[in-house]
Amino acid sequence: MAQTLAADMVSVAFEGLRALSDVTLEIPAGRVTGLIGPNGAGKTTCVNVLTGFQKPSMGRVLLDGQDIGGLPAHRVRQAGIARTFQSGRLFADLTVHENLEVTGVGLGLSRREASRKADALLDWIGIAPLSERLAGGLPYTDERRVAIGRALMLEPAFLLLDEPAAGMSAEEADDLSRLIHRIALEVKCGVLLIEHNIGLVLKTCHSIYVLDSGEIIEFGTPDAIKASEKVRHAYMGTQTDAEGEIL
Amino acid sequence: MAERASILSRTIATPVILGLLLTAIALLALLMGSGPFNQTIIDIFIRVILVVGLYIFIGNSGVISFGHIGFTCLGAYMTAWLTIPPPMKKMALPGLPGFVLEAKLPFWVGVPAAAIFAALIAFFFGKILMRLSGIAASIATFAMLALINQIYSNWEDVTGATSSVVGIPINRSIWPYFVATLVAVAIGYAYSISRSGLALRAARDEATAAAASGVDIPKERLRAFVISAFVMGGGGALYAHSVGVVTPDTFYLGLTFISLSMLVVGGMGSLSGAVIGVVLLSTIIQILRLFEKGVALGDTVLTIPNGVQEIAIGVIMIVILMRRPAGIIGNREVGWKGLRKA
């Protein structure tokens, strides 16, 4: 299993507009790394680059030192880098079980093997009772957990979670935090957690990157990030005071 | 945790029930025993084959194709080339290569050869077309249909251009058509439960997430495209043997419209929908045709104007799209206990 996923001096420009500038970050295996930043800082673009949905204009994406920057998204997943999406994006007309099965099939398993893995994983996450429900009709929180399950099929080396707690209550976010820890510990995944819920990030992550206007402005442990003047400034400058006080 | 039943045992009821429905239709023809009715039943079987062919690609990928009747054209002409008696071929189609001109193959060789030929051509078209999505893909398939039609309408010494190609051996027994229809349904079922079928339905619902799940979407689409072209080509060849004559315009907009209507009315997302759509609309068409010719009620003959048939199909399609956009069957399949989720 791969040990590190890294962005090396990655820049992305959309028609002259710079979404990311010289971003360098590293996601180690078995740990939870956070990525925070104000709206429009380039967090999702960063995930898109790391998962093959966006080609970097400059720089490299390295999986254990090997450049995977040009691979299409399905090949990146086959290489062991999984992701979820902000909007869930479940296969609405398929059952929960089939949603997971698709990943198994996409990674080369037979339907029978994929089906077995899907059942085991649904059990592990604790959503086995949902397996025959159509994914399109699920409540928000369940949708998020199914999306994580779908990404976790066949134990990827890395899992990138794009705002998995959006819209969750404090209690649900706590459950999610526990699940993320289990993923890092038991599946030995390197997890990248992107969140607006900064409390969740501070509680869950081992180390945190802060992105502002497409640049990494700070990196450190949760305590260091809490104390950082630069981070406080970035948030105060672009967001309401109320949100700034969360730090 | 209980071991889950295999996908085959959970879904096998669908092709079995559809097979029984088709068998019932075949037996009906046998009971009636008359020539014209036999022909009607053969027409229904051929349409089931064509619509199941459409379902394999459209139903699973969600990409509407206006081009598949082009493959039917390819299949019909291929079996004509292989099975028309050599003396007739040399007169009508002198441009064919020598070994084809000399060939006098039976229809049971011509039909599979036609299906394989259509699949082969689909592979080359698909290599390019399957990179496209949504409306762009649909329009490109339409361009493909126009392209095939133009080639076959103009290649005088190979296709006879727009004039009829005659002399295709006619087979009036319903059994070959019945067996071919069962084979088409079996292919449609096998594809829908296959890995590729599942991956493609995922891509239909959410292309981005399917790619993030490791699915190579153009590759899976190409598989469905080639398999569906195989079925469409075989259907075209059977059509040729059911009437003995082919022209390029038989396989153009009219047939495209009617077969897509049947798929939409029955339910694009399901094999059962494809089969039931054909049976339902074919029955309505037959009844309206009867009235177009005139039905005697006592002393008066009731006739409806020509064209009502097409108008009725159009109206039914619009009403279905308004009331039940997923078709009569929707995204479900028939099972022993009624409908179940596809």
Coordinates of C-alpha atoms in Angstrom, one line a residue:
Chain A
M1 CA 0.0 0.0 0.0
A2 CA 1.3 3.5 -0.9
Q3 CA 2.7 5.5 1.9
T4 CA 2.4 9.2 0.8
L5 CA 0.3 11.2 -1.5
A6 CA 1.7 14.7 -2.2
A7 CA 1.2 17.8 -4.3
D8 CA 4.5 19.3 -5.4
M9 CA 4.4 23.0 -6.4
V10 CA 1.0 22.5 -8.0
S11 CA -0.7 25.5 -9.7
V12 CA -4.0 25.5 -11.5
A13 CA -5.2 28.4 -13.6
F14 CA -8.7 28.7 -15.1
E15 CA -8.5 31.0 -18.1
G16 CA -5.8 33.1 -16.5
L17 CA -7.5 33.1 -13.1
R18 CA -5.2 31.4 -10.5
A19 CA -7.1 28.9 -8.4
L20 CA -4.0 27.3 -6.9
S21 CA -0.5 28.7 -6.7
D22 CA 2.5 26.6 -5.9
V23 CA 0.7 24.3 -3.5
T24 CA 2.9 21.7 -1.8
L25 CA 1.3 19.4 0.7
E26 CA 1.7 15.8 1.9
I27 CA -0.8 13.2 3.1
P28 CA 0.8 10.4 5.1
A29 CA -0.7 7.0 5.4
G30 CA -2.6 6.1 8.5
R31 CA -3.1 9.7 9.6
V32 CA -5.8 12.3 9.3
T33 CA -4.7 15.5 7.6
G34 CA -6.9 18.6 7.5
L35 CA -7.3 21.2 4.8
I36 CA -9.2 24.3 5.8
G37 CA -9.6 27.8 4.4
P38 CA -12.2 30.4 3.6
N39 CA -14.8 30.0 0.8
G40 CA -13.1 30.1 -2.6
A41 CA -9.7 29.4 -1.2
G42 CA -9.2 26.5 -3.7
K43 CA -9.9 23.5 -1.4
T44 CA -12.1 21.5 -3.8
T45 CA -9.7 22.4 -6.7
C46 CA -7.0 20.9 -4.6
V47 CA -8.9 17.6 -4.2
N48 CA -9.7 17.6 -7.9
V49 CA -6.1 17.8 -8.8
L50 CA -5.1 15.1 -6.3
T51 CA -7.8 12.7 -7.8
G52 CA -7.4 13.3 -11.5
F53 CA -10.5 15.4 -12.0
Q54 CA -8.3 18.5 -12.7
K55 CA -5.0 18.5 -14.5
P56 CA -2.4 20.8 -12.8
S57 CA -1.3 23.6 -15.0
M58 CA 2.1 23.3 -13.3
G59 CA 3.6 21.1 -10.7
R60 CA 3.3 17.4 -10.0
V61 CA 1.0 15.0 -8.1
L62 CA 3.1 12.3 -6.5
L63 CA 2.0 8.9 -5.2
D64 CA 5.0 7.5 -3.4
G65 CA 7.2 9.7 -5.5
Q66 CA 5.7 8.8 -8.9
D67 CA 4.0 11.5 -10.9
I68 CA 0.3 10.7 -11.4
G69 CA -0.7 14.2 -12.5
G70 CA -1.8 13.3 -16.0
L71 CA -3.9 10.2 -15.1
P72 CA -7.7 10.2 -15.7
A73 CA -9.9 10.0 -12.6
H74 CA -10.8 6.3 -12.9
R75 CA -7.1 5.4 -13.1
V76 CA -6.3 7.5 -10.1
R77 CA -9.0 5.6 -8.2
Q78 CA -7.5 2.3 -9.4
A79 CA -4.2 3.4 -8.1
G80 CA -5.8 3.6 -4.6
I81 CA -6.8 7.2 -4.2
A82 CA -10.5 7.6 -3.4
R83 CA -12.6 10.6 -2.8
T84 CA -16.1 11.8 -1.9
F85 CA -18.0 14.8 -3.2
Q86 CA -19.5 17.9 -1.5
S87 CA -22.9 17.1 -2.9
G88 CA -22.9 13.4 -2.2
R89 CA -23.3 12.3 -5.8
L90 CA -24.7 8.9 -5.1
F91 CA -26.1 6.7 -7.9
A92 CA -29.7 7.6 -7.2
D93 CA -31.4 4.8 -9.1
L94 CA -29.2 2.1 -7.6
T95 CA -29.5 0.6 -4.1
V96 CA -27.1 1.5 -1.4
H97 CA -25.5 -2.0 -1.8
E98 CA -25.1 -1.5 -5.5
N99 CA -23.5 1.9 -4.9
L100 CA -20.7 0.2 -3.1
E101 CA -20.7 -2.7 -5.6
V102 CA -20.0 -0.3 -8.5
T103 CA -16.6 0.6 -7.0
G104 CA -15.7 -3.1 -6.6
V105 CA -16.6 -3.7 -10.2
G106 CA -14.8 -0.5 -11.3
L107 CA -11.7 -1.9 -9.6
G108 CA -11.9 -5.2 -11.4
L109 CA -13.8 -7.5 -9.1
S110 CA -16.6 -9.8 -10.3
R111 CA -20.1 -8.9 -9.2
R112 CA -20.1 -11.7 -6.7
E113 CA -16.9 -10.6 -5.0
A114 CA -17.9 -7.0 -5.2
S115 CA -21.2 -7.8 -3.6
R116 CA -19.5 -9.7 -0.7
K117 CA -17.1 -6.8 0.0
A118 CA -19.9 -4.3 -0.1
D119 CA -21.9 -6.3 2.5
A120 CA -18.9 -6.5 4.8
L121 CA -18.2 -2.8 4.5
L122 CA -21.8 -1.8 5.0
D123 CA -21.6 -3.8 8.2
W124 CA -18.3 -2.2 9.3
I125 CA -19.7 1.3 8.8
G126 CA -23.0 0.3 10.5
I127 CA -25.4 1.0 7.7
A128 CA -26.2 -2.6 6.7
P129 CA -29.9 -2.1 7.3
L130 CA -29.9 0.5 4.5
S131 CA -28.4 -1.9 1.9
E132 CA -31.6 -2.5 -0.2
R133 CA -32.8 1.1 -0.1
L134 CA -32.6 3.2 -3.2
A135 CA -29.7 5.7 -2.7
G136 CA -31.8 8.6 -4.2
G137 CA -34.2 8.6 -1.2
L138 CA -31.8 8.6 1.6
P139 CA -31.6 11.3 4.3
Y140 CA -28.6 13.6 4.3
T141 CA -26.5 12.0 7.0
D142 CA -27.0 8.4 5.6
E143 CA -26.1 9.7 2.2
R144 CA -22.7 10.9 3.5
R145 CA -22.0 7.6 5.1
V146 CA -22.9 5.7 1.9
A147 CA -20.6 8.0 -0.1
I148 CA -17.8 7.2 2.4
G149 CA -18.6 3.5 2.1
R150 CA -18.5 3.7 -1.7
A151 CA -15.1 5.4 -1.6
L152 CA -13.7 2.9 1.0
M153 CA -14.3 -0.2 -1.1
L154 CA -11.2 -2.4 -1.4
E155 CA -9.4 -0.2 1.2
P156 CA -7.9 2.6 -0.8
A157 CA -4.5 3.9 0.4
F158 CA -5.9 7.4 0.5
L159 CA -9.3 8.9 1.1
L160 CA -10.1 12.5 0.4
L161 CA -13.3 13.7 2.1
D162 CA -14.7 16.9 0.6
E163 CA -16.9 18.6 3.3
P164 CA -18.4 15.4 4.7
A165 CA -20.0 17.1 7.7
A166 CA -21.8 19.9 5.8
G167 CA -25.3 20.2 7.3
M168 CA -24.7 17.7 10.1
S169 CA -25.7 18.3 13.7
A170 CA -23.0 18.4 16.4
E171 CA -23.8 14.9 17.4
E172 CA -23.7 13.6 13.8
A173 CA -20.4 15.3 13.3
D174 CA -19.0 13.5 16.4
D175 CA -20.0 10.2 14.9
L176 CA -18.3 11.2 11.7
S177 CA -15.2 12.1 13.6
R178 CA -15.1 8.7 15.2
L179 CA -15.6 7.0 11.8
I180 CA -12.8 9.0 10.3
H181 CA -10.5 7.9 13.1
R182 CA -11.4 4.3 12.6
I183 CA -10.7 4.7 8.9
A184 CA -7.2 6.0 9.6
L185 CA -6.5 3.4 12.3
E186 CA -8.2 0.2 11.0
V187 CA -8.1 0.7 7.3
K188 CA -4.7 2.4 7.6
C189 CA -5.9 5.0 5.1
G190 CA -4.2 8.4 4.7
V191 CA -7.2 10.7 5.1
L192 CA -7.5 14.3 3.8
L193 CA -10.4 16.0 5.5
I194 CA -11.7 19.2 4.0
E195 CA -14.2 20.9 6.2
H196 CA -15.9 24.2 7.0
N197 CA -16.7 22.8 10.5
I198 CA -13.4 23.9 12.0
G199 CA -14.2 22.4 15.4
L200 CA -14.4 19.0 13.7
V201 CA -11.1 19.5 11.9
L202 CA -9.3 20.6 15.0
K203 CA -10.7 17.6 16.9
T204 CA -10.1 15.0 14.2
C205 CA -6.9 15.8 12.4
H206 CA -3.3 15.1 13.3
S207 CA -2.0 18.0 11.2
I208 CA -3.7 20.8 9.3
Y209 CA -3.0 22.8 6.1
V210 CA -4.6 26.2 5.7
L211 CA -5.3 27.4 2.2
D212 CA -6.2 31.0 1.4
S213 CA -6.6 32.5 -2.1
G214 CA -5.0 29.4 -3.6
E215 CA -1.9 29.4 -1.4
I216 CA -0.9 27.4 1.6
I217 CA -0.5 30.0 4.3
E218 CA 0.0 27.7 7.3
F219 CA 0.7 24.1 8.3
G220 CA 0.9 22.6 11.8
T221 CA -0.8 20.7 14.6
P222 CA -4.3 21.7 15.6
D223 CA -2.8 23.6 18.6
A224 CA -0.4 25.5 16.3
I225 CA -3.2 26.3 13.9
K226 CA -5.4 27.6 16.7
A227 CA -2.7 29.9 17.9
S228 CA -1.7 31.1 14.4
E229 CA -2.0 34.8 13.8
K230 CA -2.0 34.3 10.0
V231 CA -4.9 31.9 10.1
R232 CA -6.9 34.2 12.3
H233 CA -6.3 37.0 9.9
A234 CA -7.3 35.0 6.8
Y235 CA -10.6 34.0 8.4
M236 CA -11.3 37.4 9.9
G237 CA -10.5 39.1 6.6
T238 CA -13.0 37.2 4.5
Q239 CA -15.6 35.8 6.8
T240 CA -18.0 37.1 9.4
D241 CA -16.7 37.7 12.9
A242 CA -18.9 35.0 14.3
E243 CA -17.2 32.3 12.2
G244 CA -13.8 33.8 13.0
E245 CA -14.4 33.3 16.7
I246 CA -14.7 29.6 16.2
L247 CA -10.9 29.6 16.1
Chain B
M1 CA -24.4 -11.5 8.4
A2 CA -26.5 -13.6 6.0
E3 CA -25.0 -14.6 2.7
R4 CA -26.7 -12.7 0.0
A5 CA -28.4 -14.6 -2.8
S6 CA -26.6 -14.4 -6.1
I7 CA -27.6 -11.7 -8.6
L8 CA -28.7 -14.4 -11.1
S9 CA -31.1 -16.1 -8.7
R10 CA -32.6 -12.8 -7.6
T11 CA -33.3 -11.6 -11.1
I12 CA -33.8 -14.7 -13.3
A13 CA -37.6 -14.3 -13.1
T14 CA -37.5 -11.4 -15.5
P15 CA -36.2 -13.1 -18.6
V16 CA -38.2 -16.2 -17.8
I17 CA -41.5 -14.2 -17.6
L18 CA -40.6 -12.2 -20.7
G19 CA -39.8 -15.5 -22.5
L20 CA -43.2 -16.9 -21.4
L21 CA -44.9 -13.8 -22.8
L22 CA -43.2 -14.2 -26.1
T23 CA -44.0 -17.9 -26.1
A24 CA -47.7 -17.0 -25.6
I25 CA -47.5 -14.7 -28.6
A26 CA -46.0 -17.4 -30.7
L27 CA -48.7 -19.9 -29.7
L28 CA -51.3 -17.3 -30.5
A29 CA -49.9 -17.2 -34.0
L30 CA -50.0 -21.0 -34.2
L31 CA -53.7 -21.1 -33.1
M32 CA -54.7 -18.4 -35.6
G33 CA -52.8 -20.2 -38.3
S34 CA -53.4 -17.6 -41.0
G35 CA -50.7 -16.1 -43.2
P36 CA -51.2 -12.4 -42.6
F37 CA -51.5 -12.9 -38.9
N38 CA -48.2 -14.9 -38.9
Q39 CA -46.6 -11.9 -40.6
T40 CA -47.9 -9.6 -37.9
I41 CA -46.4 -11.8 -35.2
I42 CA -43.1 -11.9 -37.0
D43 CA -43.1 -8.1 -37.2
I44 CA -43.7 -8.0 -33.4
F45 CA -40.7 -10.3 -32.8
I46 CA -38.4 -8.3 -35.0
R47 CA -39.5 -5.1 -33.2
V48 CA -38.8 -6.7 -29.8
I49 CA -35.3 -7.6 -31.0
L50 CA -34.7 -4.0 -32.2
V51 CA -36.1 -2.4 -29.1
V52 CA -34.1 -4.7 -26.8
G53 CA -31.1 -3.8 -28.8
L54 CA -31.8 -0.1 -28.2
Y55 CA -32.4 -0.8 -24.5
I56 CA -29.0 -2.4 -24.1
F57 CA -27.3 0.8 -25.0
I58 CA -29.8 3.6 -24.2
G59 CA -31.3 2.0 -21.1
N60 CA -28.1 1.3 -19.4
S61 CA -26.0 4.3 -20.5
G62 CA -28.8 6.9 -20.4
V63 CA -27.4 8.3 -23.7
I64 CA -30.2 8.5 -26.3
S65 CA -29.0 7.1 -29.6
F66 CA -30.8 8.1 -32.8
G67 CA -28.3 6.1 -34.8
H68 CA -29.0 2.5 -33.9
I69 CA -31.3 1.9 -36.9
G70 CA -28.2 2.4 -39.0
F71 CA -26.9 -0.9 -37.6
T72 CA -30.2 -2.5 -38.6
C73 CA -29.5 -1.2 -42.1
L74 CA -26.0 -2.7 -42.1
G75 CA -27.3 -6.0 -40.9
A76 CA -30.2 -6.2 -43.5
Y77 CA -27.8 -5.5 -46.4
M78 CA -25.2 -7.8 -45.2
T79 CA -27.5 -10.8 -45.1
A80 CA -28.8 -9.7 -48.5
W81 CA -25.3 -9.7 -49.9
L82 CA -24.6 -13.2 -48.5
T83 CA -27.9 -15.0 -49.3
I84 CA -29.3 -13.6 -52.6
P85 CA -28.8 -16.2 -55.3
P86 CA -25.5 -15.4 -57.2
P87 CA -27.1 -14.9 -60.7
M88 CA -29.4 -12.2 -59.2
K89 CA -26.6 -10.6 -57.3
K90 CA -24.4 -10.3 -60.4
M91 CA -27.1 -8.5 -62.2
A92 CA -28.2 -6.1 -59.4
L93 CA -25.1 -5.6 -57.3
P94 CA -22.1 -6.2 -59.6
G95 CA -19.8 -4.1 -57.4
L96 CA -19.7 -6.7 -54.7
P97 CA -16.3 -8.5 -54.3
G98 CA -16.0 -11.8 -56.2
F99 CA -16.3 -14.2 -53.3
V100 CA -19.4 -12.4 -52.1
L101 CA -20.9 -12.6 -55.5
E102 CA -20.3 -16.3 -55.7
A103 CA -21.6 -17.0 -52.1
K104 CA -25.0 -18.6 -51.6
L105 CA -25.2 -18.9 -47.9
P106 CA -28.3 -20.1 -45.9
F107 CA -30.1 -17.5 -43.8
W108 CA -29.0 -19.0 -40.5
V109 CA -25.4 -18.1 -41.6
G110 CA -26.4 -14.7 -43.0
V111 CA -28.2 -13.5 -39.9
P112 CA -25.3 -14.0 -37.4
A113 CA -22.8 -12.7 -40.0
A114 CA -24.9 -9.6 -40.3
A115 CA -25.0 -9.2 -36.5
I116 CA -21.2 -9.5 -36.3
F117 CA -20.7 -7.1 -39.2
A118 CA -22.9 -4.5 -37.4
A119 CA -21.0 -5.0 -34.2
L120 CA -17.7 -4.5 -36.0
I121 CA -18.8 -1.2 -37.6
A122 CA -20.2 -0.1 -34.2
F123 CA -16.8 -0.7 -32.6
F124 CA -15.1 1.7 -35.0
F125 CA -17.9 4.4 -34.7
G126 CA -18.0 3.9 -31.0
K127 CA -14.3 4.4 -30.5
I128 CA -14.9 8.0 -31.5
L129 CA -18.5 8.6 -30.4
M130 CA -18.3 7.1 -26.9
R131 CA -16.1 10.0 -25.8
L132 CA -19.1 12.3 -26.1
S133 CA -21.8 12.6 -23.5
G134 CA -25.4 13.8 -23.3
I135 CA -26.9 15.8 -26.2
A136 CA -23.6 15.9 -28.1
A137 CA -23.5 12.1 -28.2
S138 CA -27.1 11.9 -29.3
I139 CA -26.6 14.3 -32.2
A140 CA -23.4 12.5 -33.2
T141 CA -25.3 9.1 -33.4
F142 CA -27.9 10.9 -35.5
A143 CA -25.1 12.0 -37.8
M144 CA -23.9 8.4 -38.0
L145 CA -27.4 7.3 -39.1
A146 CA -27.5 9.9 -41.8
L147 CA -24.0 8.9 -42.9
I148 CA -24.9 5.2 -43.2
N149 CA -28.2 6.1 -45.0
Q150 CA -26.3 8.3 -47.5
I151 CA -23.7 5.6 -48.3
Y152 CA -26.4 2.9 -48.8
S153 CA -28.6 5.3 -50.8
N154 CA -25.8 6.2 -53.3
W155 CA -23.4 3.2 -53.6
E156 CA -25.2 2.1 -56.8
D157 CA -23.3 -1.2 -57.7
V158 CA -23.0 -2.5 -54.1
T159 CA -26.3 -1.5 -52.5
G160 CA -28.4 -0.8 -55.5
A161 CA -28.7 2.8 -54.2
T162 CA -32.3 3.8 -53.4
S163 CA -33.9 1.1 -55.5
S164 CA -35.1 -2.1 -53.8
V165 CA -32.7 -5.0 -53.4
V166 CA -34.8 -8.1 -54.1
G167 CA -34.3 -11.8 -54.1
I168 CA -33.5 -12.2 -50.4
P169 CA -34.7 -15.7 -49.4
I170 CA -37.9 -15.3 -47.5
N171 CA -38.6 -17.4 -44.4
R172 CA -42.2 -17.4 -43.3
S173 CA -42.0 -19.7 -40.3
I174 CA -42.3 -17.8 -37.0
W175 CA -39.9 -20.1 -35.2
P176 CA -36.5 -18.7 -36.3
Y177 CA -37.8 -15.2 -35.4
F178 CA -39.1 -16.5 -32.0
V179 CA -35.8 -18.1 -31.2
A180 CA -33.9 -15.0 -32.2
T181 CA -36.1 -12.9 -30.0
L182 CA -35.4 -15.1 -27.0
V183 CA -31.7 -14.9 -27.8
A184 CA -32.0 -11.0 -27.9
V185 CA -33.8 -10.9 -24.6
A186 CA -31.2 -13.2 -23.1
I187 CA -28.4 -11.0 -24.3
G188 CA -30.2 -7.9 -22.9
Y189 CA -30.7 -9.6 -19.6
A190 CA -27.1 -10.9 -19.4
Y191 CA -25.7 -7.4 -20.2
S192 CA -27.9 -5.7 -17.6
I193 CA -26.7 -8.0 -14.8
S194 CA -23.1 -7.9 -16.0
R195 CA -20.3 -5.9 -14.4
S196 CA -20.4 -3.6 -17.4
G197 CA -24.1 -3.1 -17.1
L198 CA -23.9 -2.1 -13.4
A199 CA -21.0 0.2 -14.1
L200 CA -22.8 1.9 -17.0
R201 CA -26.0 2.4 -15.0
A202 CA -23.9 4.1 -12.3
A203 CA -22.4 6.4 -14.9
R204 CA -25.9 7.1 -16.2
D205 CA -26.9 8.3 -12.7
E206 CA -23.7 10.2 -11.8
A207 CA -20.9 10.2 -14.4
T208 CA -18.4 12.0 -12.1
A209 CA -18.9 9.7 -9.2
A210 CA -18.6 6.7 -11.5
A211 CA -15.2 7.8 -12.7
A212 CA -14.3 8.3 -9.0
S213 CA -15.3 4.7 -8.4
G214 CA -12.8 3.5 -11.0
V215 CA -15.3 3.1 -13.9
D216 CA -13.8 3.7 -17.3
I217 CA -16.9 5.3 -18.8
P218 CA -16.0 5.4 -22.5
K219 CA -14.9 1.7 -22.4
E220 CA -18.1 0.5 -20.7
R221 CA -20.2 2.6 -23.1
L222 CA -18.3 1.1 -26.1
R223 CA -19.1 -2.4 -24.8
A224 CA -22.8 -1.7 -24.6
F225 CA -22.7 0.1 -28.0
V226 CA -21.1 -2.9 -29.7
I227 CA -23.4 -5.5 -28.1
S228 CA -26.5 -3.5 -28.9
A229 CA -25.3 -3.1 -32.5
F230 CA -24.9 -6.8 -32.7
V231 CA -28.6 -7.3 -31.7
M232 CA -29.7 -4.4 -34.0
G233 CA -27.8 -5.9 -36.9
G234 CA -29.3 -9.3 -36.4
G235 CA -32.7 -7.8 -36.2
G236 CA -32.2 -6.0 -39.5
A237 CA -31.1 -9.3 -41.1
L238 CA -34.2 -11.0 -39.8
Y239 CA -36.3 -8.2 -41.2
A240 CA -34.7 -8.7 -44.6
H241 CA -35.6 -12.4 -44.5
S242 CA -39.2 -11.7 -43.4
V243 CA -40.1 -9.5 -46.4
G244 CA -37.4 -10.4 -49.0
V245 CA -36.8 -6.8 -50.0
V246 CA -34.7 -4.0 -48.5
T247 CA -34.2 -0.3 -49.3
P248 CA -32.1 2.2 -47.4
D249 CA -35.1 4.3 -46.4
T250 CA -36.8 1.4 -44.7
F251 CA -34.1 1.9 -42.0
Y252 CA -34.2 5.5 -41.5
L253 CA -36.3 8.1 -39.6
G254 CA -39.6 6.2 -39.6
L255 CA -38.2 3.1 -38.0
T256 CA -36.0 5.2 -35.6
F257 CA -39.0 7.1 -34.4
I258 CA -41.3 4.0 -33.9
S259 CA -38.6 1.9 -32.1
L260 CA -37.6 4.8 -29.8
S261 CA -41.3 5.4 -29.1
M262 CA -41.7 1.8 -28.0
L263 CA -38.7 2.0 -25.7
V264 CA -39.9 5.3 -24.2
V265 CA -43.5 4.1 -23.7
G266 CA -42.5 0.8 -22.1
G267 CA -39.7 2.3 -19.9
M268 CA -36.2 3.2 -21.1
G269 CA -34.5 1.9 -18.0
S270 CA -35.8 -1.7 -18.0
L271 CA -35.7 -4.8 -20.2
S272 CA -39.3 -5.5 -19.3
G273 CA -40.2 -2.0 -20.4
A274 CA -38.6 -2.6 -23.8
V275 CA -40.5 -5.8 -24.4
I276 CA -43.8 -4.7 -23.0
G277 CA -43.6 -1.3 -24.9
V278 CA -43.3 -3.2 -28.2
V279 CA -46.1 -5.6 -27.5
L280 CA -48.4 -2.8 -26.4
L281 CA -47.7 -0.3 -29.2
S282 CA -47.7 -3.0 -31.8
T283 CA -51.1 -4.1 -30.7
I284 CA -52.4 -0.5 -30.9
I285 CA -50.8 -0.1 -34.3
Q286 CA -52.4 -3.3 -35.6
I287 CA -55.8 -2.2 -34.5
L288 CA -55.5 1.2 -36.0
R289 CA -54.2 -0.3 -39.3
L290 CA -57.3 -2.5 -39.4
F291 CA -59.5 0.6 -39.0
E292 CA -57.5 2.5 -41.7
K293 CA -58.4 -0.3 -44.1
G294 CA -62.0 -0.2 -43.0
V295 CA -64.0 -2.3 -40.6
A296 CA -67.5 -3.4 -41.5
L297 CA -70.0 -2.7 -38.7
G298 CA -73.3 -4.1 -39.9
D299 CA -74.1 -2.1 -43.1
T300 CA -71.6 0.7 -42.6
V301 CA -67.9 0.5 -43.1
L302 CA -65.9 2.4 -40.5
T303 CA -62.7 3.8 -41.8
I304 CA -60.3 6.2 -40.2
P305 CA -58.0 8.4 -42.3
N306 CA -54.5 7.2 -43.2
G307 CA -51.8 8.5 -40.9
V308 CA -54.0 8.3 -37.7
Q309 CA -51.7 5.4 -36.7
E310 CA -48.6 7.6 -36.6
I311 CA -50.5 10.5 -35.0
A312 CA -51.8 8.1 -32.3
I313 CA -48.3 6.9 -31.5
G314 CA -47.0 10.5 -31.3
V315 CA -49.9 11.4 -28.9
I316 CA -49.3 8.3 -26.8
M317 CA -45.6 9.1 -26.5
I318 CA -46.3 12.7 -25.4
V319 CA -48.9 11.6 -22.8
I320 CA -46.6 9.0 -21.4
L321 CA -43.7 11.4 -21.2
M322 CA -46.0 13.9 -19.3
R323 CA -47.6 11.4 -17.0
R324 CA -45.0 8.8 -16.5
P325 CA -41.6 10.1 -17.8
A326 CA -39.9 6.8 -16.9
G327 CA -42.4 4.8 -19.1
I328 CA -45.1 2.4 -18.1
I329 CA -42.8 0.0 -16.4
G330 CA -40.4 2.7 -15.2
N331 CA -37.1 1.6 -13.9
R332 CA -38.4 -1.7 -12.7
E333 CA -38.4 -5.2 -14.0
V334 CA -41.2 -7.8 -13.9
G335 CA -40.8 -10.6 -11.2
W336 CA -42.9 -13.4 -9.8
K337 CA -44.4 -11.0 -7.2
G338 CA -45.1 -8.1 -9.6
L339 CA -42.7 -5.4 -10.3
R340 CA -39.3 -5.0 -8.6
K341 CA -36.6 -2.5 -8.7
A342 CA -34.3 -3.0 -11.8

